[in-house]
Amino acid sequence: MKTMPCLLIPLFIILCPGDLPAFEFHRLQGKGLTVIFEPPLEALAIEVARTYPQVKEQLENRLGWTLKSKPSVLLFKDRKHKLWARKNPLIYAFAVPAKSLIVIYSSRMATSENALRNTLEHELCHLLLHSHINKTPLPRWLDEGVCQWLSDGPGEIVADQKRSLLNRVAVAGEYIRLKDLRKDFPTDTEALLLAYEQSKDIVRYMVRRFGQEGVKRLLGYMKQGKTVDDAAFKALFIRLDDLEKEWHDSLESRKTWYIYFSYYLYEILFALAALTTIYASIRLFIKKRNYMREETPFL
């Protein structure tokens, strides 16, 4: 692998007109992809190029499809560029399937040991799905749900995986309807997190209910050009509206006390820690007062 500097690569003038400022990027040609990066990110670019073939092979094996294009990965050091202007602050990576492009905000890659691999796998999954499903619209909830399922996480957003919004809304039944998540996700932070969590959970429900092959059949029918509604009925023998209701019922069957406990776990633990501190302080005060009385009986 070899890196070379270049002034605002012409390829990306075509890909993202007006979005990139005119300053120096470096380019690294890896096996099956190109990595474009700001100079301080060379080590991360090398890691992307090194990891890519393994991630691609694993993803293709799991889905049974081959990536048709040679993707490009664009690495930014921070969010000062116009590409991020309309993105929620929680989002640190996104894919542009029409241009076979993955964009990553690099500072989030230090959040965990597997952050880079999971992010790359998640965004590559978007490219893989859209390269095959291009005759019919791929709903955003299914796109994100499948990519979270295959990459084992949200991939492109900063989310507290121990704090479930879905558990909370399950009690009141205040879900975002799937038909409202077909074209895009909400911009409000809490609603955005809920949309990602719902998408992941319903795809996992489909896997539990119909198996991995059932989900693959659904995607296969969409690849042929069938709408998601027709594909669901043909692959899973159930209408999408009925599947959504079944999924809701499976969530609402959870015990209410468990849902609330899991959602407010941090607050409960904090309150218990505070009470323990207060109790210890009171005991220390009483012990000190008794000691003083023993030492000075005239008090």
CSV table of C-alpha atoms in Angstrom, one decimal:
chain,number,residue,atom,x,y,z
A,1,MET,CA,0.0,0.0,0.0
A,2,LYS,CA,1.3,3.4,-0.9
A,3,THR,CA,0.1,6.9,0.0
A,4,MET,CA,0.4,9.9,-2.1
A,5,PRO,CA,-0.6,13.6,-1.6
A,6,CYS,CA,-3.0,15.3,-4.0
A,7,LEU,CA,-4.8,18.6,-4.0
A,8,LEU,CA,-8.5,18.0,-3.7
A,9,ILE,CA,-8.7,14.9,-5.8
A,10,PRO,CA,-10.7,15.4,-9.0
A,11,LEU,CA,-12.7,12.2,-8.3
A,12,PHE,CA,-14.2,13.9,-5.2
A,13,ILE,CA,-14.9,17.1,-7.0
A,14,ILE,CA,-17.2,15.0,-9.1
A,15,LEU,CA,-18.6,13.0,-6.2
A,16,CYS,CA,-19.2,15.9,-3.8
A,17,PRO,CA,-19.3,19.2,-5.7
A,18,GLY,CA,-18.9,22.2,-3.4
A,19,ASP,CA,-18.7,20.0,-0.3
A,20,LEU,CA,-14.9,19.7,0.1
A,21,PRO,CA,-12.6,22.7,0.8
A,22,ALA,CA,-9.6,23.1,-1.4
A,23,PHE,CA,-6.8,21.7,0.8
A,24,GLU,CA,-4.5,18.8,0.7
A,25,PHE,CA,-5.8,15.2,1.0
A,26,HIS,CA,-3.7,12.0,0.7
A,27,ARG,CA,-4.7,9.0,-1.2
A,28,LEU,CA,-4.0,5.3,-0.4
A,29,GLN,CA,-4.7,2.6,-2.9
A,30,GLY,CA,-5.7,-0.6,-1.1
A,31,LYS,CA,-6.8,-4.0,-2.2
A,32,GLY,CA,-10.2,-3.3,-3.8
A,33,LEU,CA,-10.7,0.2,-2.4
A,34,THR,CA,-9.3,3.7,-2.3
A,35,VAL,CA,-8.9,5.6,1.0
A,36,ILE,CA,-8.8,9.4,0.9
A,37,PHE,CA,-7.7,11.1,4.1
A,38,GLU,CA,-6.4,14.2,5.8
A,39,PRO,CA,-2.7,14.0,6.4
A,40,PRO,CA,-2.9,13.4,10.2
A,41,LEU,CA,-5.0,10.2,9.6
A,42,GLU,CA,-2.5,8.1,7.7
A,43,ALA,CA,-2.4,5.4,10.4
A,44,LEU,CA,-6.2,5.1,10.4
A,45,ALA,CA,-6.2,5.0,6.6
A,46,ILE,CA,-3.7,2.1,6.6
A,47,GLU,CA,-5.9,0.3,9.1
A,48,VAL,CA,-9.0,0.8,6.9
A,49,ALA,CA,-7.1,-0.6,3.9
A,50,ARG,CA,-5.8,-3.5,5.9
A,51,THR,CA,-9.2,-4.4,7.4
A,52,TYR,CA,-11.3,-4.0,4.3
A,53,PRO,CA,-10.7,-7.3,2.6
A,54,GLN,CA,-11.7,-9.3,5.7
A,55,VAL,CA,-14.7,-7.2,6.4
A,56,LYS,CA,-15.9,-7.4,2.7
A,57,GLU,CA,-15.4,-11.2,2.6
A,58,GLN,CA,-17.3,-11.8,5.9
A,59,LEU,CA,-20.2,-9.5,4.8
A,60,GLU,CA,-20.5,-11.2,1.4
A,61,ASN,CA,-20.5,-14.6,3.0
A,62,ARG,CA,-23.2,-13.7,5.5
A,63,LEU,CA,-25.5,-12.2,3.0
A,64,GLY,CA,-24.6,-14.4,0.0
A,65,TRP,CA,-24.1,-11.4,-2.3
A,66,THR,CA,-21.0,-9.9,-3.9
A,67,LEU,CA,-20.1,-6.3,-3.8
A,68,LYS,CA,-20.1,-5.1,-7.4
A,69,SER,CA,-18.2,-1.8,-7.0
A,70,LYS,CA,-14.8,-0.7,-5.8
A,71,PRO,CA,-15.7,1.7,-2.9
A,72,SER,CA,-13.9,4.8,-1.7
A,73,VAL,CA,-13.5,5.7,2.0
A,74,LEU,CA,-13.2,9.4,2.9
A,75,LEU,CA,-11.7,10.1,6.3
A,76,PHE,CA,-12.1,13.4,8.1
A,77,LYS,CA,-10.4,14.4,11.3
A,78,ASP,CA,-13.4,16.5,12.5
A,79,ARG,CA,-16.8,17.8,11.6
A,80,LYS,CA,-15.8,21.3,10.3
A,81,HIS,CA,-16.5,20.3,6.7
A,82,LYS,CA,-19.8,21.0,4.9
A,83,LEU,CA,-20.4,17.3,4.4
A,84,TRP,CA,-21.4,17.2,8.1
A,85,ALA,CA,-23.5,20.4,8.1
A,86,ARG,CA,-26.9,18.6,7.9
A,87,LYS,CA,-25.9,15.6,9.9
A,88,ASN,CA,-27.1,15.0,13.5
A,89,PRO,CA,-24.1,15.3,15.9
A,90,LEU,CA,-24.6,11.7,16.9
A,91,ILE,CA,-23.8,10.5,13.4
A,92,TYR,CA,-20.1,10.0,12.7
A,93,ALA,CA,-20.2,7.9,9.5
A,94,PHE,CA,-22.5,7.5,6.5
A,95,ALA,CA,-22.6,5.9,3.1
A,96,VAL,CA,-23.5,7.3,-0.3
A,97,PRO,CA,-24.4,4.2,-2.3
A,98,ALA,CA,-25.0,6.0,-5.6
A,99,LYS,CA,-21.3,7.0,-5.5
A,100,SER,CA,-19.9,3.9,-3.8
A,101,LEU,CA,-18.6,6.2,-1.1
A,102,ILE,CA,-18.2,5.8,2.7
A,103,VAL,CA,-17.5,8.9,4.8
A,104,ILE,CA,-16.1,8.6,8.4
A,105,TYR,CA,-15.5,11.2,11.1
A,106,SER,CA,-12.4,9.7,12.6
A,107,SER,CA,-12.4,10.9,16.2
A,108,ARG,CA,-15.1,8.4,17.1
A,109,MET,CA,-12.9,5.5,16.1
A,110,ALA,CA,-11.2,5.6,19.6
A,111,THR,CA,-14.5,4.8,21.4
A,112,SER,CA,-13.8,1.0,21.4
A,113,GLU,CA,-11.4,-1.6,20.1
A,114,ASN,CA,-13.7,-2.7,17.3
A,115,ALA,CA,-15.2,0.7,16.4
A,116,LEU,CA,-13.4,1.0,13.1
A,117,ARG,CA,-14.2,-2.6,12.0
A,118,ASN,CA,-17.9,-2.3,13.0
A,119,THR,CA,-18.3,1.1,11.3
A,120,LEU,CA,-16.6,-0.1,8.1
A,121,GLU,CA,-18.7,-3.2,8.0
A,122,HIS,CA,-21.9,-1.3,8.7
A,123,GLU,CA,-21.3,1.3,5.9
A,124,LEU,CA,-20.1,-1.4,3.5
A,125,CYS,CA,-23.4,-3.2,4.1
A,126,HIS,CA,-25.3,-0.2,2.9
A,127,LEU,CA,-23.3,-0.2,-0.3
A,128,LEU,CA,-23.8,-4.0,-0.8
A,129,LEU,CA,-27.6,-3.8,-0.2
A,130,HIS,CA,-28.0,-0.9,-2.6
A,131,SER,CA,-25.8,-2.3,-5.3
A,132,HIS,CA,-28.3,-5.3,-5.6
A,133,ILE,CA,-31.6,-3.7,-4.6
A,134,ASN,CA,-31.9,-0.9,-7.1
A,135,LYS,CA,-35.1,-1.7,-8.9
A,136,THR,CA,-37.4,-0.9,-6.0
A,137,PRO,CA,-37.0,1.5,-3.0
A,138,LEU,CA,-35.2,0.0,-0.1
A,139,PRO,CA,-37.0,1.3,3.1
A,140,ARG,CA,-34.6,3.1,5.4
A,141,TRP,CA,-35.8,1.0,8.4
A,142,LEU,CA,-34.9,-2.2,6.6
A,143,ASP,CA,-31.6,-0.8,5.3
A,144,GLU,CA,-30.5,0.2,8.8
A,145,GLY,CA,-32.0,-2.8,10.5
A,146,VAL,CA,-30.2,-5.3,8.3
A,147,CYS,CA,-26.9,-3.4,8.5
A,148,GLN,CA,-27.1,-3.2,12.3
A,149,TRP,CA,-27.9,-6.9,12.4
A,150,LEU,CA,-25.0,-7.9,10.2
A,151,SER,CA,-22.5,-5.6,11.8
A,152,ASP,CA,-23.8,-6.2,15.4
A,153,GLY,CA,-24.4,-2.6,16.3
A,154,PRO,CA,-25.6,0.9,15.2
A,155,GLY,CA,-22.3,1.4,13.3
A,156,GLU,CA,-22.7,5.0,12.4
A,157,ILE,CA,-24.2,6.7,15.5
A,158,VAL,CA,-23.0,7.3,19.0
A,159,ALA,CA,-25.6,5.5,21.2
A,160,ASP,CA,-25.8,4.2,24.7
A,161,GLN,CA,-26.3,0.5,24.1
A,162,LYS,CA,-27.2,-0.1,27.8
A,163,ARG,CA,-30.1,2.4,27.8
A,164,SER,CA,-33.1,1.3,25.7
A,165,LEU,CA,-35.6,3.9,24.4
A,166,LEU,CA,-37.5,1.0,22.9
A,167,ASN,CA,-38.1,-0.5,26.3
A,168,ARG,CA,-39.7,2.7,27.5
A,169,VAL,CA,-42.0,3.3,24.5
A,170,ALA,CA,-43.1,-0.4,24.6
A,171,VAL,CA,-45.1,0.3,27.7
A,172,ALA,CA,-47.1,3.2,26.2
A,173,GLY,CA,-47.1,1.8,22.6
A,174,GLU,CA,-45.6,5.0,21.2
A,175,TYR,CA,-43.6,3.5,18.4
A,176,ILE,CA,-42.6,5.2,15.2
A,177,ARG,CA,-44.6,3.5,12.5
A,178,LEU,CA,-42.6,1.7,9.9
A,179,LYS,CA,-44.3,3.6,7.1
A,180,ASP,CA,-42.9,6.8,8.6
A,181,LEU,CA,-39.4,5.3,8.5
A,182,ARG,CA,-39.4,4.3,4.8
A,183,LYS,CA,-37.7,7.4,3.3
A,184,ASP,CA,-35.7,8.9,6.1
A,185,PHE,CA,-35.2,9.0,9.9
A,186,PRO,CA,-36.2,11.8,12.2
A,187,THR,CA,-33.8,14.6,12.9
A,188,ASP,CA,-34.7,15.0,16.6
A,189,THR,CA,-32.0,13.2,18.7
A,190,GLU,CA,-34.2,11.0,20.8
A,191,ALA,CA,-36.5,10.1,17.9
A,192,LEU,CA,-33.4,9.3,15.8
A,193,LEU,CA,-32.0,6.9,18.4
A,194,LEU,CA,-35.4,5.3,18.7
A,195,ALA,CA,-35.6,4.9,14.9
A,196,TYR,CA,-32.3,3.1,14.8
A,197,GLU,CA,-33.2,0.9,17.8
A,198,GLN,CA,-36.6,0.0,16.3
A,199,SER,CA,-35.0,-0.9,12.9
A,200,LYS,CA,-32.5,-3.2,14.6
A,201,ASP,CA,-35.1,-4.8,16.8
A,202,ILE,CA,-37.7,-5.6,14.1
A,203,VAL,CA,-35.0,-7.2,11.9
A,204,ARG,CA,-33.8,-9.3,14.8
A,205,TYR,CA,-37.4,-10.3,15.5
A,206,MET,CA,-37.7,-11.4,11.8
A,207,VAL,CA,-34.6,-13.5,12.2
A,208,ARG,CA,-36.0,-15.1,15.3
A,209,ARG,CA,-39.4,-15.7,13.8
A,210,PHE,CA,-38.4,-16.7,10.2
A,211,GLY,CA,-34.7,-17.5,10.5
A,212,GLN,CA,-31.8,-15.8,8.6
A,213,GLU,CA,-32.9,-17.5,5.4
A,214,GLY,CA,-36.3,-15.8,5.7
A,215,VAL,CA,-34.7,-12.3,5.8
A,216,LYS,CA,-32.4,-13.2,2.9
A,217,ARG,CA,-35.5,-14.4,0.9
A,218,LEU,CA,-37.2,-11.1,1.5
A,219,LEU,CA,-34.1,-9.2,0.3
A,220,GLY,CA,-33.8,-11.5,-2.6
A,221,TYR,CA,-37.3,-10.7,-3.8
A,222,MET,CA,-36.6,-7.0,-3.5
A,223,LYS,CA,-33.5,-7.6,-5.6
A,224,GLN,CA,-35.8,-8.9,-8.3
A,225,GLY,CA,-37.8,-5.7,-8.1
A,226,LYS,CA,-40.7,-6.5,-5.7
A,227,THR,CA,-41.7,-3.9,-3.2
A,228,VAL,CA,-41.0,-4.5,0.5
A,229,ASP,CA,-44.7,-5.3,1.1
A,230,ASP,CA,-44.9,-7.9,-1.7
A,231,ALA,CA,-41.5,-9.3,-0.8
A,232,ALA,CA,-42.5,-9.8,2.8
A,233,PHE,CA,-45.7,-11.6,1.9
A,234,LYS,CA,-43.9,-13.8,-0.7
A,235,ALA,CA,-40.9,-14.6,1.5
A,236,LEU,CA,-42.5,-14.7,5.0
A,237,PHE,CA,-46.2,-15.4,4.2
A,238,ILE,CA,-47.3,-12.5,6.2
A,239,ARG,CA,-48.3,-8.9,5.4
A,240,LEU,CA,-45.9,-6.2,6.6
A,241,ASP,CA,-48.6,-4.5,8.7
A,242,ASP,CA,-49.4,-7.8,10.5
A,243,LEU,CA,-45.6,-8.4,11.0
A,244,GLU,CA,-45.3,-5.0,12.6
A,245,LYS,CA,-48.2,-5.7,14.9
A,246,GLU,CA,-46.7,-9.1,15.9
A,247,TRP,CA,-43.4,-7.4,16.7
A,248,HIS,CA,-45.2,-4.8,18.8
A,249,ASP,CA,-47.0,-7.5,20.7
A,250,SER,CA,-43.8,-9.3,21.4
A,251,LEU,CA,-42.3,-6.2,22.9
A,252,GLU,CA,-45.4,-5.3,25.0
A,253,SER,CA,-45.4,-8.8,26.4
A,254,ARG,CA,-42.3,-8.0,28.4
A,255,LYS,CA,-42.9,-7.4,32.1
A,256,THR,CA,-43.4,-3.7,32.9
A,257,TRP,CA,-41.3,-3.6,36.0
A,258,TYR,CA,-38.3,-5.0,34.1
A,259,ILE,CA,-38.7,-2.5,31.3
A,260,TYR,CA,-38.7,0.5,33.6
A,261,PHE,CA,-35.9,-1.0,35.8
A,262,SER,CA,-33.7,-1.5,32.7
A,263,TYR,CA,-34.4,2.0,31.4
A,264,TYR,CA,-33.9,3.8,34.7
A,265,LEU,CA,-31.1,1.6,35.9
A,266,TYR,CA,-28.5,4.4,36.0
A,267,GLU,CA,-30.8,6.7,38.0
A,268,ILE,CA,-31.6,3.9,40.4
A,269,LEU,CA,-27.9,3.0,40.9
A,270,PHE,CA,-27.0,6.7,41.4
A,271,ALA,CA,-29.8,7.2,43.9
A,272,LEU,CA,-28.7,4.1,45.8
A,273,ALA,CA,-25.1,5.3,45.8
A,274,ALA,CA,-26.2,8.7,47.2
A,275,LEU,CA,-28.3,7.1,49.9
A,276,THR,CA,-25.3,4.9,50.9
A,277,THR,CA,-23.1,7.9,51.1
A,278,ILE,CA,-25.6,9.8,53.3
A,279,TYR,CA,-26.0,6.7,55.5
A,280,ALA,CA,-22.2,6.3,55.9
A,281,SER,CA,-21.9,10.1,56.7
A,282,ILE,CA,-24.5,9.9,59.4
A,283,ARG,CA,-22.9,6.8,61.0
A,284,LEU,CA,-19.5,8.5,60.9
A,285,PHE,CA,-21.0,11.6,62.6
A,286,ILE,CA,-22.7,9.6,65.3
A,287,LYS,CA,-19.5,7.6,65.9
A,288,LYS,CA,-17.4,10.8,66.2
A,289,ARG,CA,-20.0,12.4,68.6
A,290,ASN,CA,-20.0,9.3,70.8
A,291,TYR,CA,-16.2,9.2,70.8
A,292,MET,CA,-16.1,12.9,71.9
A,293,ARG,CA,-18.5,12.3,74.7
A,294,GLU,CA,-16.4,9.4,76.0
A,295,GLU,CA,-13.3,11.5,75.9
A,296,THR,CA,-15.0,14.5,77.5
A,297,PRO,CA,-17.7,13.3,79.9
A,298,PHE,CA,-18.6,16.8,81.0
A,299,LEU,CA,-20.0,17.6,77.5
